[in-house]
Tab-separated table of C-alpha atoms and ligand atoms in Angstrom:
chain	number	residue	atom	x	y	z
V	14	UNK	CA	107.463	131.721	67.864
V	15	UNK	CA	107.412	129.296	70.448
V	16	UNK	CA	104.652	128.966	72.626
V	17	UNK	CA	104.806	128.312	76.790
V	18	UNK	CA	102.112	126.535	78.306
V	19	UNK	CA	101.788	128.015	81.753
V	20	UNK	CA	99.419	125.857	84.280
V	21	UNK	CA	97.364	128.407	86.778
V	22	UNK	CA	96.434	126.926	89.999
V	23	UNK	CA	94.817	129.986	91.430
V	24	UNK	CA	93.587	127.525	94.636
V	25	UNK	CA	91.505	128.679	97.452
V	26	UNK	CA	90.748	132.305	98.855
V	27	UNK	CA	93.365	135.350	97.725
V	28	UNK	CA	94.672	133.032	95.558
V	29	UNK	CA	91.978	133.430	93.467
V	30	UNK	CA	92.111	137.010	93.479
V	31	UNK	CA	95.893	137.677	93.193
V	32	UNK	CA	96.515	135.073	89.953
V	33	UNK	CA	94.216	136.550	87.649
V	34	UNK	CA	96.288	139.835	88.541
V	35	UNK	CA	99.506	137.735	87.957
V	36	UNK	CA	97.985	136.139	84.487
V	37	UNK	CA	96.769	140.073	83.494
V	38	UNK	CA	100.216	141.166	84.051
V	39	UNK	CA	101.971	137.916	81.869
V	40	UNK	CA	99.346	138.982	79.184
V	41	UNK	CA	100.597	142.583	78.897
V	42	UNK	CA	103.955	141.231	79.202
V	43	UNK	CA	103.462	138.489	75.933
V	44	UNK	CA	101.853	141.832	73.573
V	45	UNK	CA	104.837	144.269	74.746
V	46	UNK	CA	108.321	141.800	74.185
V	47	UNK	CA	106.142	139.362	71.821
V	48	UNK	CA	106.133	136.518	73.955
V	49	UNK	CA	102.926	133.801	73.098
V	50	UNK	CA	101.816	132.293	76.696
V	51	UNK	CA	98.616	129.240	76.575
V	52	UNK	CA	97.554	129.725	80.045
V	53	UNK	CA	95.719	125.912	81.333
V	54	UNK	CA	93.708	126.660	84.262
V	55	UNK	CA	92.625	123.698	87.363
V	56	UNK	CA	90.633	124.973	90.351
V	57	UNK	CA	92.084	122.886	93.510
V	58	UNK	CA	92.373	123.087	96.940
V	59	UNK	CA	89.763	122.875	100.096
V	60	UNK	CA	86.630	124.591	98.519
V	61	UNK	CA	87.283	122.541	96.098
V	62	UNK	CA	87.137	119.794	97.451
V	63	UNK	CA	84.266	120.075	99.739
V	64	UNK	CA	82.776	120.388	95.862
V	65	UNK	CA	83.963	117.411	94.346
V	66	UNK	CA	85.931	115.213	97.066
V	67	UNK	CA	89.035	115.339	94.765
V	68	UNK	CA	91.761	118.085	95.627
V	69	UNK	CA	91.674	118.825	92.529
V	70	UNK	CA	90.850	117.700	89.363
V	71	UNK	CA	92.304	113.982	88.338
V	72	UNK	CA	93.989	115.585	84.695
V	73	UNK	CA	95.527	118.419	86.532
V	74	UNK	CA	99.059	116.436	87.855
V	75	UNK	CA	99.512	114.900	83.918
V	76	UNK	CA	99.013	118.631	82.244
V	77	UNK	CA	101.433	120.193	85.170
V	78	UNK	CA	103.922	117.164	83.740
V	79	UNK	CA	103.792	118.630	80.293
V	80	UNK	CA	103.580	122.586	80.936
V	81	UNK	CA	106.277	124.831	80.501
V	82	UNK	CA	105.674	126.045	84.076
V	83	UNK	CA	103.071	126.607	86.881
V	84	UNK	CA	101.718	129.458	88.616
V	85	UNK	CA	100.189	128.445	91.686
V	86	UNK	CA	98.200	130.682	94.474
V	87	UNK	CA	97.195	129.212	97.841
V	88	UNK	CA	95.102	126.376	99.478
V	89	UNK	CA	93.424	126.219	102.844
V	90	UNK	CA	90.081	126.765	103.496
V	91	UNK	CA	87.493	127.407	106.663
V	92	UNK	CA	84.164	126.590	106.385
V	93	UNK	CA	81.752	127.576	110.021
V	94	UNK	CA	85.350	128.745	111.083
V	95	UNK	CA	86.938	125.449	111.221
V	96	UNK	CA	89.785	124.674	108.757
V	97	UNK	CA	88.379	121.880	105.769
V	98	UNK	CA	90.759	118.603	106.200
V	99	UNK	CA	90.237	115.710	104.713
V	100	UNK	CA	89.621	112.215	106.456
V	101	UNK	CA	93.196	111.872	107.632
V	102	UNK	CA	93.600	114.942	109.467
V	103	UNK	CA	95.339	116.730	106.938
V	104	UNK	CA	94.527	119.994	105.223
V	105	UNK	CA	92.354	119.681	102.431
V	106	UNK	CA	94.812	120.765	99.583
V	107	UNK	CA	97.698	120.129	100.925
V	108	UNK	CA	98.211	117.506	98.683
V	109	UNK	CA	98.288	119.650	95.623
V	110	UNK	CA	101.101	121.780	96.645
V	111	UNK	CA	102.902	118.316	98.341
V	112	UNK	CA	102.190	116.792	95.346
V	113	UNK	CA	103.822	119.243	92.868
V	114	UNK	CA	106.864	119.584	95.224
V	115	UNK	CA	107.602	116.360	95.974
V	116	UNK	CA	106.061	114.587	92.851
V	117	UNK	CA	108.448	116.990	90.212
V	118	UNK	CA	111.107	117.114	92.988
V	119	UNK	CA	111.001	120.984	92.988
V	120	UNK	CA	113.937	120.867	95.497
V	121	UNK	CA	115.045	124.634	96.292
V	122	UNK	CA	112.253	127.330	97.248
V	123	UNK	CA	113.624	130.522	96.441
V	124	UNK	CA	112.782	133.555	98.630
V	125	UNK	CA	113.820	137.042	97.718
V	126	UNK	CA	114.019	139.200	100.813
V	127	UNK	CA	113.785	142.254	99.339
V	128	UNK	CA	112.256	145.751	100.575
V	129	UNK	CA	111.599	147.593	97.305
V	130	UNK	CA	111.775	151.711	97.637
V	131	UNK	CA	108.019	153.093	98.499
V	132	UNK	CA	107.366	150.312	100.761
V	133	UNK	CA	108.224	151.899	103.996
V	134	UNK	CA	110.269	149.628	106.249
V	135	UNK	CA	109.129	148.283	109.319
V	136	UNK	CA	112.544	148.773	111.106
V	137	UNK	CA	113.479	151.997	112.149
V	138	UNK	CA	116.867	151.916	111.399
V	139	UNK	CA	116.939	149.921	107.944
V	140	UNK	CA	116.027	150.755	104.607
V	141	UNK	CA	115.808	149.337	101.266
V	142	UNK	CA	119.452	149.625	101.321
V	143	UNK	CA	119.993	147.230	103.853
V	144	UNK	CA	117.488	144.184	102.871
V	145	UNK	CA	118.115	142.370	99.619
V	146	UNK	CA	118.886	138.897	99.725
V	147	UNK	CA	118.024	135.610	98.624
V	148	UNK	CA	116.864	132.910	100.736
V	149	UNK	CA	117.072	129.255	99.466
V	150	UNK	CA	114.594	126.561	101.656
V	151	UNK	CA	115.255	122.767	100.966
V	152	UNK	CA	111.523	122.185	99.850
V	153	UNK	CA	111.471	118.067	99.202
V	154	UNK	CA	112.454	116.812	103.054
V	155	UNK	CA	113.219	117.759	106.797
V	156	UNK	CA	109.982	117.091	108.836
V	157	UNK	CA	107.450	117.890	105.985
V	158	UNK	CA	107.947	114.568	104.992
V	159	UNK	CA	104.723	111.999	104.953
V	160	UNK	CA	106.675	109.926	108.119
V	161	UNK	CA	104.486	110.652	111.057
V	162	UNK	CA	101.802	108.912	113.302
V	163	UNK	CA	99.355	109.524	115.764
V	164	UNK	CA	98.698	107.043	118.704
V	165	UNK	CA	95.285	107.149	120.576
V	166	UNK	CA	94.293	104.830	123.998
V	167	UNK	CA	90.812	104.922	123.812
V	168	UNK	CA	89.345	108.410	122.739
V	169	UNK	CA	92.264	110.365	123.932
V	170	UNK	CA	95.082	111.464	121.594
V	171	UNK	CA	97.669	109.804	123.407
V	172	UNK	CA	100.901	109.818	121.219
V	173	UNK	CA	102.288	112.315	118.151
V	174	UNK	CA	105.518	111.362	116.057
V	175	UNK	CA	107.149	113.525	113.135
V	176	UNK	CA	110.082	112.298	111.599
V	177	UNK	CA	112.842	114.924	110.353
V	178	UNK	CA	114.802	113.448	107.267
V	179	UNK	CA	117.531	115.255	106.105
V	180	UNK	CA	119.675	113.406	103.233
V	181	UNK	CA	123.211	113.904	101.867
V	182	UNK	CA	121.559	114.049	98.088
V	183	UNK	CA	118.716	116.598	99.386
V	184	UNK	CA	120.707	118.832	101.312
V	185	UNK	CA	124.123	118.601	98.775
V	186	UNK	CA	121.618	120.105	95.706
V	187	UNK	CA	119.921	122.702	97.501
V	188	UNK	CA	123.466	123.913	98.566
V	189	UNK	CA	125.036	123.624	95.763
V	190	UNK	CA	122.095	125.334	94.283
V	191	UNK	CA	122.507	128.241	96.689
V	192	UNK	CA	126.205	128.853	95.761
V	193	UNK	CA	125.216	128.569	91.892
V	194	UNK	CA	122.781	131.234	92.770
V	195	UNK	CA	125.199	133.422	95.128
V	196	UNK	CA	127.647	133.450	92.215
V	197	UNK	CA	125.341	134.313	89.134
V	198	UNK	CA	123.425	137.290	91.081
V	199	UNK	CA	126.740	139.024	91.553
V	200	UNK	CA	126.117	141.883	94.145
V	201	UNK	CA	126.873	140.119	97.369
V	202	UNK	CA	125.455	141.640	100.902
V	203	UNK	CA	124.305	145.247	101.038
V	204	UNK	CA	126.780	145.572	103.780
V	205	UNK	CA	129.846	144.775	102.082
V	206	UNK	CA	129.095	143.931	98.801
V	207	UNK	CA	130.713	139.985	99.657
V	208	UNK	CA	129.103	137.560	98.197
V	209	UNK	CA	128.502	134.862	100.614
V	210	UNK	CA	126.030	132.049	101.277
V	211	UNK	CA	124.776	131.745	105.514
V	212	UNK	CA	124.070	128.303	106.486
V	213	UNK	CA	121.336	128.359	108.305
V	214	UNK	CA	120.775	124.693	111.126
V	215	UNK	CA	120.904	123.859	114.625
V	216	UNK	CA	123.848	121.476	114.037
V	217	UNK	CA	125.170	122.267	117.956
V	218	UNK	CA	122.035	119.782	118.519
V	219	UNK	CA	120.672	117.858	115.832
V	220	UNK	CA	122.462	115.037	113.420
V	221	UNK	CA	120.268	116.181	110.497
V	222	UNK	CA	121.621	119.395	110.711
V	223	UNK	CA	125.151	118.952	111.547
V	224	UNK	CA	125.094	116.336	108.421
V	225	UNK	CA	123.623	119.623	106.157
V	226	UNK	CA	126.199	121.556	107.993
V	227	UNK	CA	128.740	118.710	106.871
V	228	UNK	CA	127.861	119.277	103.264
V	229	UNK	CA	127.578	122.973	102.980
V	230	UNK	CA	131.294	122.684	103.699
V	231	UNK	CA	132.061	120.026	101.301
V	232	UNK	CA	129.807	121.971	99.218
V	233	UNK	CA	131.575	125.925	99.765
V	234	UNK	CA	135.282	124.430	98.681
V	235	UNK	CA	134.056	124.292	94.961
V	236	UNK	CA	133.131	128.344	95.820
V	237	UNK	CA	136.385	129.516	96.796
V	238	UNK	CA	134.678	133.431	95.757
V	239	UNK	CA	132.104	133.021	97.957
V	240	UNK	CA	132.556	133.879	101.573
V	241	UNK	CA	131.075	130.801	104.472
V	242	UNK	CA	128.998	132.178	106.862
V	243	UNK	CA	127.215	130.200	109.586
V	244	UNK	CA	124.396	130.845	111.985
V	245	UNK	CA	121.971	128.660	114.256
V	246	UNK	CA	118.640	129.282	113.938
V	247	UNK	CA	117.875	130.914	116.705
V	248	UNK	CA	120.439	133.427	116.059
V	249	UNK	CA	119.237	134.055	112.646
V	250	UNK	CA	115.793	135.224	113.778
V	251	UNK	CA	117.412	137.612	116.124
V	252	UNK	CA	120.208	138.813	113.071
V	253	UNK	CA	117.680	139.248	110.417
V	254	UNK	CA	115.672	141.481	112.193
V	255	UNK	CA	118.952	143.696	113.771
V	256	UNK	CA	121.607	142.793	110.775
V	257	UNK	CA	119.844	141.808	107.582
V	258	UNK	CA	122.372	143.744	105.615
V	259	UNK	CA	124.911	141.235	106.094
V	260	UNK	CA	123.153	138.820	103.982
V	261	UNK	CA	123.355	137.681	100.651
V	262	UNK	CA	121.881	134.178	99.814
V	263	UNK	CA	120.572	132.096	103.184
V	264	UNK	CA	120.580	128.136	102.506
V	265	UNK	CA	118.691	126.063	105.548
V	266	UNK	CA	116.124	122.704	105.711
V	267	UNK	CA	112.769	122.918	105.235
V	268	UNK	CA	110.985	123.990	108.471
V	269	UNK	CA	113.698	126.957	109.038
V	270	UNK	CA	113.233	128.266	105.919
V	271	UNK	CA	109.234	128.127	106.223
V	272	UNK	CA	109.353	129.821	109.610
V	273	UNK	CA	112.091	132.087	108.734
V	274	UNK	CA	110.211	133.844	105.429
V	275	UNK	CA	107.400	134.614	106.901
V	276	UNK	CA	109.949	136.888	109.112
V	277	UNK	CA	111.992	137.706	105.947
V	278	UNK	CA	108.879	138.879	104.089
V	279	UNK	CA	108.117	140.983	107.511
V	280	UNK	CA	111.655	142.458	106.270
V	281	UNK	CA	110.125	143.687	103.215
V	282	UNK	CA	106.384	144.855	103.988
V	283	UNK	CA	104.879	141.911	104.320
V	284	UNK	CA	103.191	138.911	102.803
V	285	UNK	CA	102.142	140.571	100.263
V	286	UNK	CA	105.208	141.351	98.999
V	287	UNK	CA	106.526	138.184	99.230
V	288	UNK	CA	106.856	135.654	96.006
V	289	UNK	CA	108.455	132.134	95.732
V	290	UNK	CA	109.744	129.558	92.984
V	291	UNK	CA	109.637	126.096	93.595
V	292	UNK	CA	112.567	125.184	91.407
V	293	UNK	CA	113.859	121.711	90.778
V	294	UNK	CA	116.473	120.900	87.659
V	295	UNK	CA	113.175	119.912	84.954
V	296	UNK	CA	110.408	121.751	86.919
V	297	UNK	CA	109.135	124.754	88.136
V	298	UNK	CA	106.325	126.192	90.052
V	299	UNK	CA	105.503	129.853	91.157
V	300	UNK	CA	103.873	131.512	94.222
V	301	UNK	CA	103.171	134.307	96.489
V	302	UNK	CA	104.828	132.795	99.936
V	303	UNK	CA	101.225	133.903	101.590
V	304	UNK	CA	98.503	131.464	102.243
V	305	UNK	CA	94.881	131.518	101.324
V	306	UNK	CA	93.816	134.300	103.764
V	307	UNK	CA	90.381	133.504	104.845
V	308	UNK	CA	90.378	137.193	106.496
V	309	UNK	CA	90.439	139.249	104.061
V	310	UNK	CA	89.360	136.539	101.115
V	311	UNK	CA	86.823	137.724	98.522
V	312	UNK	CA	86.356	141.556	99.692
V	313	UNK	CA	89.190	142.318	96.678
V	314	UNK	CA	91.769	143.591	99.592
V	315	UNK	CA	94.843	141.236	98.928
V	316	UNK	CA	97.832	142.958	97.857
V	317	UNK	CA	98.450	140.699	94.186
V	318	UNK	CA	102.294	142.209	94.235
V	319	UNK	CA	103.817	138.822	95.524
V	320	UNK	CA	101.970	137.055	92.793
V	321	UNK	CA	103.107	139.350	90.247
V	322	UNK	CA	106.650	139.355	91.313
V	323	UNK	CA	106.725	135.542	91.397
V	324	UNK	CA	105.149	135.797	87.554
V	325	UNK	CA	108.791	137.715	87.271
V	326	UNK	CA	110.511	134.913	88.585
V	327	UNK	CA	108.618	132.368	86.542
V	328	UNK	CA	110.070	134.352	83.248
V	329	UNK	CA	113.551	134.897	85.001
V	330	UNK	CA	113.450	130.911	85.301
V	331	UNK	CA	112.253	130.273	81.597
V	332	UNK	CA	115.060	132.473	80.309
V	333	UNK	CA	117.815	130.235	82.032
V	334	UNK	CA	115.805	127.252	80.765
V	335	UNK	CA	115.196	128.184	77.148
V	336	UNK	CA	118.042	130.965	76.978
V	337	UNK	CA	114.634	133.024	75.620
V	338	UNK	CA	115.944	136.748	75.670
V	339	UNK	CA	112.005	137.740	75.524
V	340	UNK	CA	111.590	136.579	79.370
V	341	UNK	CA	114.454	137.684	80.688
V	342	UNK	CA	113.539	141.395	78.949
V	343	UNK	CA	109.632	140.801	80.048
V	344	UNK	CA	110.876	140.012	83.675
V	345	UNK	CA	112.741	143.821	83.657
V	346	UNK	CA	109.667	145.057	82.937
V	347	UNK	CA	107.198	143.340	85.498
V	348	UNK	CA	109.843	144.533	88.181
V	349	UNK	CA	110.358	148.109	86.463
V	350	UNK	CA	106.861	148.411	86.421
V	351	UNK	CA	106.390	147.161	90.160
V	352	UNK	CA	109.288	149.295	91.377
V	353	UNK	CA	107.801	152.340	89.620
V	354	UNK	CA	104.164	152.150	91.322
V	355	UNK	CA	105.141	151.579	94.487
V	356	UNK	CA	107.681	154.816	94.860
V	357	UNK	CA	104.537	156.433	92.936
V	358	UNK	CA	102.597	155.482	95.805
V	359	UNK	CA	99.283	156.406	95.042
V	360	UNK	CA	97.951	152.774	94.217
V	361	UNK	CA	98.249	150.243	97.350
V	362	UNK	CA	96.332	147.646	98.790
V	363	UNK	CA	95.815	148.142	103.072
V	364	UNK	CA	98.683	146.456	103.611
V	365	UNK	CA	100.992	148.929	102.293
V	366	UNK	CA	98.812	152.238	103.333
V	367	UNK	CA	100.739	152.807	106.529
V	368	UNK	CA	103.915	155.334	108.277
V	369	UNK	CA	104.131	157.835	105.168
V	370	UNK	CA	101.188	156.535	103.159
V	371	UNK	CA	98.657	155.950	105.752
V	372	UNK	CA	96.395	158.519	104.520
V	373	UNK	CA	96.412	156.846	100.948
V	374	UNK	CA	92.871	155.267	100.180
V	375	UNK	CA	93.420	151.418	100.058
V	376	UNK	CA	93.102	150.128	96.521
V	377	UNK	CA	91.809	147.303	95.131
V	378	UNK	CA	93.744	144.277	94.727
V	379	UNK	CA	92.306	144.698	90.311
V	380	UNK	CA	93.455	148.422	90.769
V	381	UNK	CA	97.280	147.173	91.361
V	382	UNK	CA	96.899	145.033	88.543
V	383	UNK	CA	95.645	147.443	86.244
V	384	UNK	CA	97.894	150.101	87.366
V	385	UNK	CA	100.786	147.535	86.589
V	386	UNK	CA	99.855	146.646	83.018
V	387	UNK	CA	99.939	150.546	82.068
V	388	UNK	CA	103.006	150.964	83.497
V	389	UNK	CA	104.093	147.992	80.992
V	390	UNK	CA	102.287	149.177	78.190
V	391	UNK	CA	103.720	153.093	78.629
V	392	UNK	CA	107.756	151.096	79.114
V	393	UNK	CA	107.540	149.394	75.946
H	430	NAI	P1	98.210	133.723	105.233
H	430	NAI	O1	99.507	133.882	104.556
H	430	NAI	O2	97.068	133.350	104.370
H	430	NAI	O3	97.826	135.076	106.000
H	430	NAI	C1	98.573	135.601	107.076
H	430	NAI	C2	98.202	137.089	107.282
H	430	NAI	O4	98.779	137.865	106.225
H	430	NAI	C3	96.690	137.337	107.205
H	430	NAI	O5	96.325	138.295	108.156
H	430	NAI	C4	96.481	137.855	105.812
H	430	NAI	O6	95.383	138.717	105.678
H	430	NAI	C5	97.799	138.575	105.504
H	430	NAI	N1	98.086	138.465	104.065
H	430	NAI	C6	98.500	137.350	103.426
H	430	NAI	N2	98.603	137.584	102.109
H	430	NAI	C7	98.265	138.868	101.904
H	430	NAI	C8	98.160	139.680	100.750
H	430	NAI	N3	98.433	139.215	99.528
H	430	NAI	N4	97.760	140.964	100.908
H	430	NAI	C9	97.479	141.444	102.128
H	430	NAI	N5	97.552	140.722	103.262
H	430	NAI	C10	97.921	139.443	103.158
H	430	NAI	O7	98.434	132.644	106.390
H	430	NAI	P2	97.409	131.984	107.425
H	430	NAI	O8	96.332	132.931	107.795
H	430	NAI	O9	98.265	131.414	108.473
H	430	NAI	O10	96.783	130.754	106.622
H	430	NAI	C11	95.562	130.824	105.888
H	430	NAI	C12	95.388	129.510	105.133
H	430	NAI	O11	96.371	129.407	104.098
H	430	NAI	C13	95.560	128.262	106.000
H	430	NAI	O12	94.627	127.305	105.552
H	430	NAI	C14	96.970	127.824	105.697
H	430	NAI	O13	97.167	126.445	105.917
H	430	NAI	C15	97.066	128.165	104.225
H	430	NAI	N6	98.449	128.375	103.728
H	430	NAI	C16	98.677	127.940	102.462
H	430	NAI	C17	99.903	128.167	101.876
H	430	NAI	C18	100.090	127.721	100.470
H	430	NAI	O14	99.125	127.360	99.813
H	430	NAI	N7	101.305	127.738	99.952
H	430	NAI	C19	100.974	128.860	102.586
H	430	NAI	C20	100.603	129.352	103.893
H	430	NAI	C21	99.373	129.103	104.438
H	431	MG	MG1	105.009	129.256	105.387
């Protein structure tokens, strides 16, 4: 039986309470569809590294080369309520994640927007019937990248520069990835069952966008199926809040895509019910699309769903890589399992305990975990 070595970066705050709920749930998984997981675990991120002075630790990068996959929580963290950055400025594990999406050129972050049954909707007038699609953030360029500068006369921050690169090879595989995608999941928008892929930009303004619009369309002929749909993004904050059922898979750059998934997992009960995979064509890493969450960090609060669900997309991604029927079948069950507790209802973290269930007693973020490896254990 072949074995997958899985790196856990659980990271700083919630992260380190959701991925041992993730890792619990890949256990059950392995003993119900026979599936043998090594799981290789680094601590990283800004505790961390007030610790040590490393980020993490030096062996972690090589190991992440060689795994199968990663499962990754969150970094940030505040110490005397001030954020921990390193010398530079920058957050103190930021490098980690930059580092495994830039480093393994993990190229597409994939976003389900997805508002499962139980978790009441936070739009009146839309259900889970209306909000089920896919969106697809270029991850490796667009203003994240390390171009920027700070100028100072005297003591006085005087001058700030970001550079926004946008390339014809970055934005031509994170298209073409979000056709490929649009075509293999089949059910099109809730609203008309077309499958289609929205461009997402600002190309009536800026060159970087009207190149990625450029593409999309050089792109979309090879997709004759697939309807082209375009929308600045202005417009698409204001359509996925009023229209969301008229999309299928979303392509945009980088920033867009950050600012517009925090909305999209607003669409579907919130942050922590949002997962992510950071997918390049040799690589892979998974996450819940939250951060670190000094707020509610170590009182066992967190909701671990978004973790678990992005352990579902880590199988979903080994089964296309190693055409392993035993993850694709062990994905159907984290979701079964998922989709079953949350229309039961009774088990929740805070963040789902409001509108019909806010007289539920919050639940532990272990509680959702357990719950979810019986419900495995009783499919099987
Ligand atoms: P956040 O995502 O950690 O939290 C935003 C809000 O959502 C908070 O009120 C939090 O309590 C709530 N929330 C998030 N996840 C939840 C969960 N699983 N269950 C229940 N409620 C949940 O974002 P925030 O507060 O802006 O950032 C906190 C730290 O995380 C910062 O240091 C930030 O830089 C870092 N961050 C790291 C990310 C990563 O590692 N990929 C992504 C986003 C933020
Ligand atoms: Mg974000």
């Amino acid at each position: 039986m072949r074995k997958y070595r899985i790196v856990v970066l659980p990271g700083d705050g919630v992260g380190k309470e959701v991925i041992p709920e993730a890792v619990k749930v890949l256990k059950a998984v392995g003993e119900a569809v026979d599936l043998d997981f090594e799981f290789i675990e680094f601590p990283c991120g800004g505790e961390y590294y007030l610790k040590t002075g490393l980020e993490w630790p030096e062996e972690a990068w090589q190991t992440c080369k060689e795994s199968d996959a990663i499962l990754f929580g969150a970094v940030g963290w505040v110490k005397n309520g001030k954020p921990v950055r390193l010398p530079n400025g920058d957050l103190a594990g930021s490098n980690v994640i930059f580092s495994l999406r830039f480093g393994l050129d993990l190229y597409a972050n994939v976003r389900p927007v997805k508002l499962y049954p139980g978790v009441p909707s936070l739009l009146t007038y839309k259900d889970s019937e209306h909000i089920d699609f896919v969106f697809v953030r270029e991850n490796t360029e667009d203003i994240y990248v390390p171009i920027r500068g700070m100028l100072s006369r005297g003591e006085e921050k005087e001058l700030a520069i970001d550079v926004r690169v946008i390339t014809r090879k970055g934005a031509e595989r994170v298209i073409r990835y979000a056709f490929n995608l649009c075509v293999k999941r089949g059910k099109g928008a809730p609203l008309d069952r077309k499958l289609r892929v929205t461009c997402v930009d600002k190309s009536n303004l800026l060159r970087g966008c009207q190149l990625f619009r450029e593409i999309y369309n050089m792109v979309a002929e090879e997709f004759p199926q697939v309807e082209k749909d375009y929308m600045y993004v202005d417009t698409m904050a204001m359509q996925m809040v009023c229209f969301p059922e008229k999309f299928d898979v979303v392509v945009s750059p980088n920033m867009f895509g950050d600012i517009l998934t925090d909305l999209g997992a607003a669409l579907q009960g919130g942050l922590g019910m949002a997962p992510s995979g950071n997918i390049g064509d040799k690589y892979a890493m998974f996450e819940p699309v939250h951060g670190s969450s000094p707020d509610i960090a170590g009182q066992e609060k967190a909701n671990p769903i978004a973790a678990i669900l992005a352990a579902k997309m880590m199988l979903e991604w080994l089964f296309e890589k190693r055409n392993d029927q035993k993850c694709k079948k062990g994905a159907e069950l984290i979701e079964k399992a998922v989709k079953k507790v949350l229309i039961e209802g009774k088990i929740r973290t805070f963040d789902l305990c409001y509108g019909p269930y806010s007289n539920v007693k919050p639940s532990k973020t272990s509680e959702v975990g357990d719950v979810i490896v019986e419900e495995i254990k009783h499919e099987v």
